[in-house]
XYZ file of C-alpha atoms in Angstrom:
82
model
C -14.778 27.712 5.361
C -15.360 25.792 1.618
C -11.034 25.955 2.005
C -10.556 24.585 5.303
C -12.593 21.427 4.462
C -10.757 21.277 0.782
C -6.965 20.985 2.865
C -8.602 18.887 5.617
C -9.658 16.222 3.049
C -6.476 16.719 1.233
C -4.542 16.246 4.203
C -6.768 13.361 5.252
C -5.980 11.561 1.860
C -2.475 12.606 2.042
C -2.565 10.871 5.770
C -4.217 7.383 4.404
C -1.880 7.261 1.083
C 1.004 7.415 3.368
C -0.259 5.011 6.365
C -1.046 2.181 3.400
C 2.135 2.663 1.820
C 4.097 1.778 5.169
C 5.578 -1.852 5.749
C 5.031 -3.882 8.831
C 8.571 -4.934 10.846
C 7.744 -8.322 9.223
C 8.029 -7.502 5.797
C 10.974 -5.038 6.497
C 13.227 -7.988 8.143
C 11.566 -10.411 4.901
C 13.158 -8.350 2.739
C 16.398 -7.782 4.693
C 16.883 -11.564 4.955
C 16.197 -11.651 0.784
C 19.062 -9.193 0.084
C 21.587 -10.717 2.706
C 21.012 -14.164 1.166
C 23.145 -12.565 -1.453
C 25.812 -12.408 0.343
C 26.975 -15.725 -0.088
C 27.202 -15.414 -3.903
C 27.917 -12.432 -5.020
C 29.069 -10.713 -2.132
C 28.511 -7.135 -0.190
C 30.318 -4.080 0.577
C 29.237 -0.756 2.593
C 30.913 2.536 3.657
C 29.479 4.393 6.442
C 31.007 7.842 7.307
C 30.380 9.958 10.746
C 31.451 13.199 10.930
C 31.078 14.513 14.399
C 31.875 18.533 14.934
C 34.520 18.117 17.995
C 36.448 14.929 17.093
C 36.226 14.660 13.106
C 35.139 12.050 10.754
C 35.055 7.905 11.266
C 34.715 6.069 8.221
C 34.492 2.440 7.977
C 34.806 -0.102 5.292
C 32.970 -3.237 5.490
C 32.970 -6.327 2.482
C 31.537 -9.729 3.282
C 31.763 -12.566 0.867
C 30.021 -16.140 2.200
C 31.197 -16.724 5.848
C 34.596 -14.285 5.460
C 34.326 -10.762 5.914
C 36.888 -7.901 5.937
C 36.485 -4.204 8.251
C 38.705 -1.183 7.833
C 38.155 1.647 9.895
C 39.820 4.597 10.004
C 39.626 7.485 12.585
C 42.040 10.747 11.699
C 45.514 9.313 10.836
C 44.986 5.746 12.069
C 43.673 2.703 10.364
C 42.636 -0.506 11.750
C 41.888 -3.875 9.782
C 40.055 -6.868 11.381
């Protein structure tokens, strides 16, 4: 009995650490509009890969720079630029 309420409390505390640690939607977008003010200066680039079991893996390439921005995507032998 003397255990059960030890690992209740524990996972109780465990519960409220985690639950006051979380960010509200505001704060999340805040801080996405922070880093994509960047942008402008110094630039961004991101690679996202999907492998899917039937049809393979998609990868895409995506750089921005200010207001011009650059996409490659490539699925099996093909590769597209916008």
């Amino acid at each position: 009995m003397n255990m059960k309420k030890i690992l209740v409390s524990l996972a109780a505390a465990l519960f409220i650490a985690g639950a006051l640690m979380a960010q509200t939607p505001e704060e999340i977008i805040a801080r996405m509009n922070q880093e994509t003010d960047r942008f402008d200066t110094e630039g961004c680039s991101m690679v996202m890969d999907m492998t899917l079991p039937i049809l393979g893996t998609y990868s895409s390439q995506m750089y921005l720079l200010g207001d011009k921005s650059k996409t490659v995507i490539k699925v099996k032998d093909a590769v597209s630029i916008i």
